[in-house]
Coordinates of C-alpha atoms in Angstrom, one line a residue:
M159 CA 0.0 0.0 0.1
F160 CA 2.9 2.4 0.7
V161 CA 4.5 1.6 -2.4
W162 CA 1.4 2.7 -4.3
Y163 CA 1.4 6.1 -2.5
L164 CA 5.0 6.7 -3.2
V165 CA 4.5 5.9 -7.0
G166 CA 1.6 8.5 -7.0
F167 CA 3.5 11.1 -5.2
V168 CA 6.4 10.7 -7.7
V169 CA 4.1 10.9 -10.5
I170 CA 2.5 14.2 -9.3
V171 CA 6.0 15.7 -8.7
A172 CA 7.0 14.7 -12.1
V173 CA 3.9 16.2 -13.7
V174 CA 4.3 19.4 -11.8
F175 CA 8.0 19.8 -12.8
A176 CA 6.9 19.0 -16.5
V177 CA 4.4 21.7 -16.3
G178 CA 6.8 24.2 -14.6
Y179 CA 9.5 23.4 -17.3
I180 CA 6.9 24.1 -20.2
M181 CA 5.7 27.3 -18.6
K182 CA 9.2 28.5 -18.0
K183 CA 10.2 27.7 -21.7
K184 CA 7.2 29.8 -22.9
H185 CA 7.8 32.9 -20.9
Y186 CA 11.7 32.7 -21.8
Q187 CA 10.5 32.7 -25.4
R188 CA 8.5 35.8 -24.9
I189 CA 11.0 37.4 -22.9
N190 CA 13.7 36.8 -25.7
A191 CA 11.3 38.1 -28.2
L192 CA 10.8 41.3 -26.2
E193 CA 14.7 41.6 -25.7
E194 CA 15.1 41.5 -29.4
Q195 CA 12.6 44.4 -29.8
K196 CA 14.5 46.3 -27.2
I197 CA 17.6 45.9 -29.1
E198 CA 16.0 46.9 -32.3
L199 CA 14.8 50.2 -30.7
M200 CA 18.3 51.0 -29.3
E201 CA 19.6 50.2 -32.7
R202 CA 17.7 52.9 -34.4
P203 CA 19.7 56.0 -35.5
V204 CA 18.0 58.7 -33.6
I205 CA 21.2 60.2 -32.0
D206 CA 22.8 60.0 -35.7
E207 CA 19.8 62.0 -37.1
L208 CA 19.6 64.5 -34.3
T209 CA 23.4 65.3 -34.6
K210 CA 22.8 65.9 -38.4
V211 CA 20.2 68.5 -37.5
K212 CA 22.0 69.9 -34.7
K213 CA 24.8 71.0 -37.3
L214 CA 22.4 73.2 -38.9
R215 CA 21.7 76.7 -37.6
L216 CA 18.3 76.6 -36.2
T217 CA 16.0 79.3 -35.1
G218 CA 12.5 80.2 -34.6
Q219 CA 10.1 77.4 -35.0
T220 CA 12.5 75.1 -36.3
E221 CA 14.6 75.3 -33.2
D222 CA 11.6 74.9 -30.8
L223 CA 10.5 71.9 -32.6
F224 CA 14.2 70.4 -32.6
E225 CA 14.4 70.9 -28.8
S226 CA 11.1 69.1 -28.2
W227 CA 12.4 66.2 -30.2
R228 CA 15.7 66.2 -28.2
D229 CA 13.7 66.4 -24.8
S230 CA 11.5 63.5 -26.2
W231 CA 15.0 61.5 -26.8
D232 CA 16.4 62.3 -23.3
D233 CA 13.1 61.0 -21.8
I234 CA 13.4 57.8 -23.8
A235 CA 17.2 57.4 -22.9
T236 CA 17.1 58.4 -19.5
K237 CA 13.8 57.0 -18.2
L238 CA 12.0 54.7 -20.6
F239 CA 15.0 52.4 -21.6
P240 CA 16.1 51.7 -17.8
N241 CA 12.4 51.1 -17.1
L242 CA 12.6 48.5 -19.9
E243 CA 15.7 46.8 -18.6
E244 CA 14.2 46.8 -15.1
Y245 CA 10.8 45.1 -16.3
I246 CA 12.6 42.5 -18.3
L247 CA 14.9 41.5 -15.5
G248 CA 12.0 41.3 -13.2
A249 CA 10.1 39.0 -15.9
E250 CA 13.3 36.8 -15.9
Q251 CA 13.5 36.7 -11.9
H252 CA 9.7 35.8 -11.7
T253 CA 10.0 33.1 -14.3
D254 CA 13.0 31.4 -12.6
R255 CA 11.0 31.3 -9.4
Y256 CA 8.0 29.9 -11.1
Q257 CA 6.0 33.1 -10.4
F258 CA 4.2 32.9 -13.7
R259 CA 1.5 35.4 -12.9
Q260 CA 4.0 38.1 -11.7
A261 CA 6.1 37.4 -14.8
T262 CA 3.2 37.7 -17.2
Q263 CA 2.4 41.2 -15.6
M264 CA 6.1 42.3 -15.9
E265 CA 6.0 41.1 -19.6
N266 CA 3.0 43.2 -20.2
Q267 CA 4.7 46.2 -18.7
V268 CA 7.6 45.6 -21.1
E269 CA 5.3 45.5 -24.2
Q270 CA 3.7 48.6 -23.0
V271 CA 7.0 50.4 -22.7
I272 CA 8.3 49.0 -26.0
H273 CA 5.1 50.5 -27.8
E274 CA 5.6 53.9 -26.1
I275 CA 9.4 54.2 -27.1
D276 CA 8.4 52.8 -30.7
T277 CA 5.8 55.7 -31.0
Q278 CA 8.0 58.4 -29.9
M279 CA 11.0 57.4 -32.0
K280 CA 8.9 57.1 -35.1
Q281 CA 7.7 60.8 -34.5
I282 CA 11.2 61.9 -33.7
L283 CA 12.7 60.2 -37.0
R284 CA 9.9 61.2 -39.2
G285 CA 10.1 65.0 -38.0
L286 CA 13.9 64.9 -38.3
K287 CA 13.5 63.5 -41.9
E288 CA 11.1 65.9 -43.1
L289 CA 13.3 68.8 -41.6
L290 CA 16.3 67.6 -43.6
A291 CA 14.2 67.1 -46.5
S292 CA 12.3 70.6 -46.4
E293 CA 15.9 72.1 -46.6
E294 CA 16.4 70.2 -50.0
R295 CA 13.0 70.9 -51.1
N296 CA 13.2 74.6 -50.2
A297 CA 16.3 75.0 -52.2
Q298 CA 14.9 73.4 -55.4
D299 CA 11.4 75.1 -54.8
I300 CA 12.8 78.5 -54.3
R301 CA 15.1 78.3 -57.4
L302 CA 11.9 77.6 -59.6
A303 CA 10.0 80.2 -58.0
K304 CA 12.5 82.8 -58.6
D305 CA 12.8 81.9 -62.2
K306 CA 9.1 82.1 -62.5
F307 CA 9.1 85.6 -60.7
T308 CA 11.8 86.8 -63.1
T309 CA 9.7 85.6 -66.1
L310 CA 6.5 87.2 -65.0
R311 CA 8.2 90.4 -64.1
R312 CA 9.8 90.7 -67.5
E313 CA 6.4 90.0 -69.0
V314 CA 5.0 93.0 -67.0
L315 CA 7.6 95.2 -68.2
S316 CA 7.2 94.1 -71.8
N317 CA 3.4 94.0 -72.0
G318 CA 2.3 95.8 -69.2
Y319 CA 0.2 98.2 -71.4
K320 CA -2.2 95.2 -72.0
L321 CA -3.2 95.4 -68.3
G322 CA -4.5 98.9 -68.4
D323 CA -5.6 100.0 -65.0
A324 CA -4.9 96.6 -63.5
L325 CA -1.1 97.3 -63.9
H326 CA -0.8 99.0 -60.6
S327 CA -2.3 96.1 -58.7
V328 CA -0.1 93.5 -60.5
E329 CA 3.0 95.6 -59.8
G330 CA 1.8 95.6 -56.2
E331 CA 1.5 91.9 -56.2
L332 CA 5.1 91.5 -57.7
D333 CA 6.5 93.8 -55.0
Q334 CA 4.6 91.6 -52.3
I335 CA 6.1 88.3 -53.9
A336 CA 9.7 89.9 -54.0
E337 CA 9.3 90.7 -50.5
N338 CA 8.5 87.1 -49.7
L339 CA 11.4 85.8 -51.6
N340 CA 13.6 88.1 -49.5
R341 CA 12.0 86.9 -46.3
F342 CA 12.5 83.2 -47.5
D343 CA 16.3 84.0 -47.8
M344 CA 16.4 85.5 -44.4
L345 CA 14.6 82.7 -42.5
T346 CA 16.9 80.2 -44.4
D347 CA 20.0 82.2 -43.2
Q348 CA 18.6 82.1 -39.8
G349 CA 18.0 78.6 -39.9
D350 CA 14.1 78.7 -39.5
Y351 CA 13.5 75.9 -42.3
L352 CA 9.9 75.3 -41.3
E353 CA 8.7 78.9 -41.6
A354 CA 10.8 79.2 -44.6
R355 CA 9.0 76.2 -46.1
E356 CA 5.5 77.9 -45.6
T357 CA 7.1 81.1 -47.2
V358 CA 8.0 79.3 -50.4
L359 CA 4.8 77.5 -50.6
N360 CA 2.8 80.7 -50.3
V361 CA 5.2 82.3 -53.0
Q362 CA 4.5 79.3 -55.3
H363 CA 0.6 79.9 -54.8
D364 CA 1.1 83.7 -55.4
L365 CA 3.0 83.0 -58.6
E366 CA 0.5 80.6 -60.0
K367 CA -2.4 83.2 -59.3
L368 CA -0.6 86.0 -60.6
G369 CA 0.3 83.9 -63.9
A370 CA -3.4 83.0 -64.6
K371 CA -4.1 86.8 -63.9
L372 CA -1.7 87.9 -66.5
E373 CA -3.3 85.6 -68.9
K374 CA -7.1 86.4 -68.2
V375 CA -6.7 90.2 -67.4
P376 CA -5.9 91.3 -71.0
V377 CA -8.5 88.9 -72.4
L378 CA -11.0 90.4 -70.1
L379 CA -10.0 94.0 -70.6
R380 CA -10.4 93.5 -74.5
E381 CA -13.9 92.3 -73.8
S382 CA -14.9 95.1 -71.7
D383 CA -13.1 97.8 -73.8
V384 CA -13.5 96.5 -77.3
I385 CA -15.4 93.3 -78.1
L386 CA -18.5 93.9 -75.9
P387 CA -18.8 97.7 -76.8
D388 CA -18.6 96.7 -80.5
E389 CA -21.2 94.1 -80.1
M390 CA -23.5 96.4 -78.6
S391 CA -22.9 99.0 -81.3
K392 CA -23.6 96.4 -83.9
L393 CA -26.7 95.4 -82.2
Q394 CA -27.8 99.0 -82.3
A395 CA -27.0 99.5 -85.9
G396 CA -29.2 96.3 -86.8
Y397 CA -31.9 97.5 -84.7
D398 CA -31.9 100.8 -86.5
E399 CA -31.8 99.3 -90.0
M400 CA -34.7 97.0 -89.2
A401 CA -36.7 99.8 -88.1
Q402 CA -36.1 101.9 -91.0
Q403 CA -37.4 98.8 -93.0
G404 CA -40.6 98.8 -91.4
Y405 CA -40.2 96.5 -88.5
Y406 CA -42.0 97.4 -85.1
L407 CA -39.3 96.7 -82.3
E408 CA -40.4 99.0 -79.5
Q409 CA -41.3 96.0 -77.4
L410 CA -37.5 95.2 -77.1
Q411 CA -36.7 98.5 -75.3
L412 CA -33.2 98.2 -76.7
A413 CA -32.1 101.8 -75.8
A414 CA -32.7 100.9 -72.1
E415 CA -31.1 97.4 -72.4
L416 CA -28.1 98.8 -74.0
D417 CA -27.8 101.6 -71.3
R418 CA -28.0 98.9 -68.7
M419 CA -25.4 96.7 -70.5
S420 CA -23.0 99.6 -70.8
S421 CA -23.2 100.2 -67.0
R422 CA -22.7 96.5 -66.5
V423 CA -19.5 96.5 -68.6
T424 CA -18.1 99.5 -66.6
D425 CA -18.8 97.6 -63.5
L426 CA -17.1 94.5 -64.8
K427 CA -14.0 96.4 -65.9
G428 CA -13.9 97.5 -62.2
K429 CA -14.0 94.1 -61.1
I430 CA -11.1 93.1 -63.5
V431 CA -9.0 95.7 -62.1
A432 CA -9.8 94.8 -58.7
G433 CA -8.9 91.3 -59.7
E434 CA -12.2 89.7 -59.1
L435 CA -11.7 87.7 -62.2
E436 CA -14.1 84.7 -61.8
V437 CA -16.9 87.4 -61.4
A438 CA -15.7 89.3 -64.3
E439 CA -15.8 86.1 -66.4
S440 CA -19.2 85.0 -65.4
G441 CA -20.3 88.7 -66.1
V442 CA -18.9 88.8 -69.7
A443 CA -20.6 85.5 -70.4
E444 CA -23.8 86.6 -69.1
L445 CA -23.6 89.8 -71.5
H446 CA -22.6 87.8 -74.5
T447 CA -25.7 85.5 -73.9
E448 CA -28.0 88.6 -73.5
I449 CA -26.7 90.1 -76.8
N450 CA -27.3 86.8 -78.6
L451 CA -30.9 86.7 -77.4
F452 CA -31.4 90.0 -78.9
Y453 CA -30.0 88.9 -82.2
D454 CA -32.1 85.8 -82.0
T455 CA -35.2 87.9 -81.4
L456 CA -34.4 90.3 -84.3
E457 CA -33.8 87.1 -86.7
H458 CA -37.1 85.7 -85.5
E459 CA -38.8 89.2 -86.4
V460 CA -37.2 88.7 -90.0
E461 CA -38.6 85.1 -90.3
A462 CA -42.0 86.1 -88.8
R463 CA -42.1 89.0 -91.5
H464 CA -41.8 86.2 -94.3
F465 CA -44.4 84.3 -92.7
V466 CA -46.8 86.8 -92.4
K467 CA -46.4 88.1 -96.1
E468 CA -47.0 84.5 -97.2
N469 CA -49.9 83.4 -94.9
R470 CA -52.0 86.7 -94.2
I471 CA -53.9 86.6 -97.4
V472 CA -54.2 82.7 -97.1
V473 CA -55.8 83.0 -93.6
E474 CA -57.9 85.9 -94.6
A475 CA -59.3 83.8 -97.5
K476 CA -60.0 80.7 -95.2
L477 CA -61.7 82.9 -92.8
E478 CA -64.0 84.6 -95.4
K479 CA -64.8 80.9 -96.8
Q480 CA -66.2 80.0 -93.4
L481 CA -68.0 83.2 -93.0
D482 CA -69.8 82.3 -96.2
V483 CA -70.4 78.8 -94.9
S484 CA -71.9 80.4 -91.8
D485 CA -74.1 82.5 -93.9
A486 CA -75.3 79.5 -95.7
L487 CA -76.0 77.6 -92.6
A488 CA -78.0 80.5 -91.3
E489 CA -80.3 80.2 -94.4
Q490 CA -80.5 76.4 -94.1
I491 CA -81.5 76.5 -90.5
K492 CA -84.2 79.2 -91.5
E493 CA -85.5 76.6 -94.3
V494 CA -85.1 73.6 -91.9
K495 CA -87.2 75.6 -89.1
Q496 CA -90.2 75.8 -91.1
T497 CA -90.4 72.0 -91.3
Y498 CA -88.4 70.6 -88.5
H499 CA -87.9 71.5 -84.9
V500 CA -84.5 72.7 -84.2
T501 CA -83.6 72.4 -80.5
E502 CA -82.2 75.6 -78.5
E503 CA -79.1 73.5 -77.9
D504 CA -78.5 73.3 -81.7
L505 CA -79.1 77.0 -82.2
A506 CA -76.9 77.9 -79.4
S507 CA -73.8 75.8 -80.9
Y508 CA -74.5 77.6 -84.3
L509 CA -74.7 81.1 -82.6
K510 CA -71.5 80.2 -80.7
I511 CA -69.8 79.2 -83.9
A512 CA -70.9 82.4 -85.8
S513 CA -69.6 84.6 -82.8
Q514 CA -66.3 83.0 -82.8
L515 CA -66.0 83.7 -86.6
E516 CA -67.0 87.2 -86.0
G517 CA -64.4 87.4 -83.3
Q518 CA -61.5 86.0 -85.4
K519 CA -62.6 88.5 -88.2
E520 CA -62.2 91.4 -85.8
Q521 CA -59.0 89.9 -84.6
L522 CA -57.7 89.7 -88.3
A523 CA -58.9 93.1 -89.0
T524 CA -56.9 94.6 -85.9
V525 CA -53.7 92.7 -86.9
T526 CA -53.9 93.9 -90.5
E527 CA -54.4 97.6 -89.4
R528 CA -51.6 97.5 -86.9
L529 CA -49.3 96.1 -89.4
S530 CA -50.1 99.0 -91.9
E531 CA -49.6 101.3 -89.0
V532 CA -46.3 99.6 -87.8
K533 CA -47.7 99.2 -84.5
I534 CA -47.3 95.4 -84.1
A535 CA -44.2 93.0 -84.3
Y536 CA -44.3 90.6 -87.0
S537 CA -43.7 87.9 -84.3
A538 CA -46.8 88.9 -82.5
A539 CA -48.6 89.0 -85.9
E540 CA -47.5 85.5 -86.6
D541 CA -48.8 84.1 -83.6
A542 CA -52.1 85.8 -84.1
L543 CA -52.3 84.5 -87.5
K544 CA -51.4 81.0 -86.4
E545 CA -54.1 81.1 -83.6
I546 CA -56.7 82.6 -86.1
N547 CA -56.0 79.6 -88.4
A548 CA -56.3 76.9 -85.8
V549 CA -59.6 78.4 -84.6
V550 CA -61.0 78.6 -88.0
S551 CA -60.0 75.0 -88.8
T552 CA -61.8 73.8 -85.8
I553 CA -64.8 75.8 -86.6
S554 CA -64.7 74.2 -90.1
L555 CA -65.1 70.8 -88.7
E556 CA -67.8 72.0 -86.3
Q557 CA -69.7 73.6 -89.2
D558 CA -69.5 70.3 -91.5
A559 CA -70.8 68.2 -88.5
F560 CA -73.7 70.9 -88.1
A561 CA -74.5 71.0 -91.7
E562 CA -74.7 67.2 -91.9
E563 CA -77.0 67.0 -88.8
L564 CA -79.3 69.5 -90.7
R565 CA -79.1 67.4 -94.1
S566 CA -79.8 64.2 -92.1
L567 CA -83.2 65.5 -90.6
R568 CA -85.0 64.9 -94.0
K569 CA -83.2 61.7 -94.7
D570 CA -84.3 60.3 -91.2
E571 CA -87.7 61.5 -91.8
L572 CA -88.0 59.7 -95.0
E573 CA -86.6 56.5 -93.5
A574 CA -89.0 56.6 -90.7
R575 CA -92.1 57.0 -92.9
E576 CA -90.9 54.1 -94.8
D577 CA -90.1 51.9 -91.8
A578 CA -93.6 52.7 -90.4
D579 CA -95.0 51.2 -93.6
R580 CA -92.6 48.4 -93.7
M581 CA -93.5 47.5 -90.1
R582 CA -97.3 47.4 -91.0
R583 CA -96.5 45.1 -93.8
A584 CA -94.5 43.1 -91.4
I585 CA -97.5 42.7 -89.0
L586 CA -99.7 41.7 -91.8
N587 CA -97.3 39.1 -93.2
L588 CA -97.0 37.7 -89.5
N589 CA -100.6 37.3 -89.2
R590 CA -100.9 35.6 -92.6
R591 CA -98.3 33.3 -91.7
L592 CA -100.1 32.4 -88.4
D593 CA -103.3 31.8 -90.5
R594 CA -101.2 29.6 -92.8
E595 CA -100.1 27.5 -89.8
R596 CA -103.9 26.8 -89.0
L597 CA -103.5 27.1 -85.3
P598 CA -106.6 26.7 -83.1
G599 CA -106.2 30.3 -82.2
K600 CA -104.0 33.0 -80.6
P601 CA -103.3 33.6 -76.9
E602 CA -104.2 36.6 -75.0
D603 CA -100.6 37.8 -74.4
Y604 CA -100.0 37.6 -78.1
L605 CA -103.0 39.6 -78.8
A606 CA -102.0 42.3 -76.2
L607 CA -98.5 42.6 -78.0
C608 CA -100.3 43.0 -81.3
E609 CA -102.4 45.9 -79.8
H610 CA -99.2 47.5 -78.2
M611 CA -97.5 47.2 -81.6
E612 CA -100.4 48.9 -83.4
A613 CA -100.3 51.7 -80.7
S614 CA -96.5 52.2 -81.1
I615 CA -96.7 52.4 -85.0
S616 CA -99.6 54.9 -84.6
K617 CA -97.5 57.1 -82.2
L618 CA -94.7 57.2 -84.6
E619 CA -97.1 58.3 -87.5
Q620 CA -98.5 61.0 -85.3
K621 CA -94.9 62.2 -84.5
L622 CA -94.4 62.3 -88.3
E623 CA -97.5 64.4 -88.9
E624 CA -96.5 67.0 -86.5
K625 CA -95.4 70.6 -87.7
P626 CA -92.6 71.4 -87.3
L627 CA -91.3 67.9 -87.1
N628 CA -89.4 67.1 -83.9
M629 CA -86.9 64.4 -85.2
K630 CA -85.6 63.5 -81.7
S631 CA -89.3 62.5 -80.7
V632 CA -89.8 60.8 -84.1
N633 CA -86.5 58.8 -83.5
H634 CA -87.7 57.9 -80.0
E635 CA -90.9 56.4 -81.2
W636 CA -89.2 54.8 -84.0
Q637 CA -86.7 53.0 -81.8
V638 CA -89.7 51.8 -79.7
A639 CA -91.7 50.5 -82.5
Q640 CA -88.7 48.6 -83.8
E641 CA -88.3 46.9 -80.6
D642 CA -91.8 46.0 -80.2
L643 CA -91.8 44.6 -83.6
E644 CA -88.7 42.5 -82.9
H645 CA -90.5 41.4 -79.5
L646 CA -93.7 40.3 -81.3
T647 CA -91.9 38.5 -84.1
E648 CA -90.2 36.5 -81.7
K649 CA -93.3 35.7 -79.8
A650 CA -95.0 34.4 -82.9
D651 CA -92.0 32.2 -83.8
E652 CA -91.9 30.9 -80.3
M653 CA -95.7 30.3 -80.5
I654 CA -95.7 28.4 -83.9
E655 CA -92.6 26.3 -82.7
N656 CA -94.4 25.3 -79.5
A657 CA -97.6 24.4 -81.3
H658 CA -95.9 22.0 -83.8
L659 CA -93.9 20.5 -81.0
V660 CA -96.8 19.8 -78.8
E661 CA -98.5 18.1 -81.6
H662 CA -95.4 16.0 -82.3
V663 CA -95.2 15.0 -78.7
I664 CA -98.8 14.0 -78.3
Q665 CA -98.7 11.9 -81.5
Y666 CA -95.6 10.1 -80.2
A667 CA -97.1 9.7 -76.8
N668 CA -100.3 8.1 -78.1
R669 CA -98.4 4.9 -78.4
Y670 CA -98.5 4.7 -74.6
R671 CA -101.7 6.2 -73.8
L672 CA -103.9 3.1 -73.3
Q673 CA -101.4 1.4 -71.2
T674 CA -100.5 4.6 -68.9
P675 CA -103.6 6.2 -67.3
D676 CA -101.5 9.1 -65.9
L677 CA -100.1 9.8 -69.3
A678 CA -103.6 9.8 -70.8
I679 CA -104.8 12.3 -68.2
A680 CA -101.8 14.7 -68.8
L681 CA -102.3 14.6 -72.6
R682 CA -106.0 15.4 -72.1
Q683 CA -105.0 18.5 -70.0
A684 CA -102.5 19.4 -72.6
E685 CA -104.9 19.1 -75.6
D686 CA -107.4 21.5 -73.4
H687 CA -104.7 24.1 -73.2
F688 CA -104.0 23.5 -77.0
Y689 CA -107.5 23.9 -78.2
D690 CA -109.4 25.9 -75.6
D691 CA -107.0 28.8 -74.3
Y692 CA -104.2 28.4 -76.8
Q693 CA -101.4 28.2 -74.2
Y694 CA -99.2 26.3 -76.5
K695 CA -96.2 26.5 -74.4
K696 CA -98.1 25.3 -71.3
A697 CA -99.5 22.4 -73.3
L698 CA -95.9 21.5 -74.4
E699 CA -94.6 21.5 -70.7
L700 CA -97.4 19.0 -69.6
A701 CA -97.1 16.6 -72.6
V702 CA -93.1 16.4 -72.2
T703 CA -93.2 16.1 -68.6
A704 CA -95.7 13.1 -68.9
L705 CA -93.9 11.6 -71.7
E706 CA -90.6 11.8 -69.9
K707 CA -91.8 9.8 -67.1
V708 CA -92.7 6.9 -69.5
E709 CA -89.8 7.3 -72.0
P710 CA -86.8 9.4 -70.6
S711 CA -85.0 11.4 -73.4
A712 CA -88.0 11.1 -75.8
F713 CA -88.3 14.8 -76.1
K714 CA -84.7 15.1 -77.6
K715 CA -85.7 12.7 -80.4
I716 CA -88.8 14.6 -81.1
E717 CA -87.0 17.8 -81.4
K718 CA -84.3 16.4 -83.5
A719 CA -86.7 14.9 -85.9
Y720 CA -88.7 18.3 -86.1
E721 CA -85.5 20.0 -86.8
M722 CA -84.4 17.4 -89.4
K723 CA -88.1 17.1 -90.9
I724 CA -88.1 13.4 -90.5
N725 CA -90.2 10.8 -88.9
V726 CA -89.2 10.3 -85.3
D727 CA -88.8 6.5 -85.5
E728 CA -86.1 7.5 -88.1
V729 CA -83.9 9.3 -85.5
E730 CA -80.9 7.3 -84.6
E731 CA -80.3 6.7 -81.0

């Protein structure tokens, strides 16, 4: 038993030592990695870069910035690196003593300090690199800036006359740039490279701006001094020439518009001299657009004059033609009213059309008069002629439709009279047909329909005899009579068919009559309806119902035989 305890104890101890060994190995691996990072940080050339910059003569912002970098490095060298060494040593000691939790804490401290050192070093090295590079960039950029300055100043000296009143402000800008160039040299000599960098960037921007100004100002001044005044003068000349040729152009109010544009040109020239070039460019473009719009308007007046000369007489002739049509319609209405009733609605429609024509006639007369007096623009006359032409075209269609309605009155009357006679003949022929069928008699409902049909035709004939003749009423009674005739004809066809079918059914059912008392009774009832009150449909229903009880589907055979006009026994099952 003791042996087993001893073996267990040995196993536990072995496991503990194994776990401890593995944990120590992992911590030492991490500590070694942190040690390598520390060495990499210590080998960075911060001191070398600081020494390079220190050799430069530094003043102002550059000197202050350099001192901040050196202070930051001193903090790293005297405080952070010693702390880093201490934390690494502590991590090793805790690891040796198997104090893994404390070792992890120390390792985390090491990582934090390494991160802090790395961040500060990168800032220092980046700043030193930018400072050394700025000195080189400054030397290159200032050389290019001075060359461009010389070129611009030479251009101003040679072509300053093109700048007009803007020359003074341009010279002032050149003086300011020259002063900034001198300031750059002074800052560079003093060792203030950062402020010198800002100065050279400002000089580059000012030179670029001045170069664009030297290109734009002469162009804009030529616009304000020559091109725009010349275009306005040509516009005035074109206006005067067209006015002498008989164009009415007062609606353009050109004199006032040209005065406004001249004031605008003067204002824009002030903007050019003041250096507000974007505003000036926009203003010049707007003035060109306005002048072009006036030219477009004048060109439209020329085109409108051509249109008016070609179409005024055409429109006038078209209008006179429709006025003649209107007079003819008035006479036609007068004649028609003696025979037919013309509704107030139709008269109002005609009067409206006639009034519109008179209005267009007055409008055309006004346009013609104002053209002769040169008191209307040709464009306005063109619009008026187009409107008159459109209205007259619409009226023409309305007049044609109205005339057709008047012509159709007589035509409809004759057709109604002929149809009344036709319907009487149709009733007579229908009665003859019923007589030929030799039916026992006519049922009451059919006789009632006949009486109603007679009344409908009589009403139609009465309406046709009224003076003046109201065709709307005639058409109404005409439609009613036609519908009644259709109904009466359908009723007669149904009555004849039912009468024949009931005869065929009774004849076929007689073969079962003696053997089937119920069938015999039903057939007698059907015969009573057939011969006594002439209810052929009722008789057919009774006979078919009784027969179907004895022989289902027999009626289908009888119907088929009736349609084919053969004997029912010849019908195939």
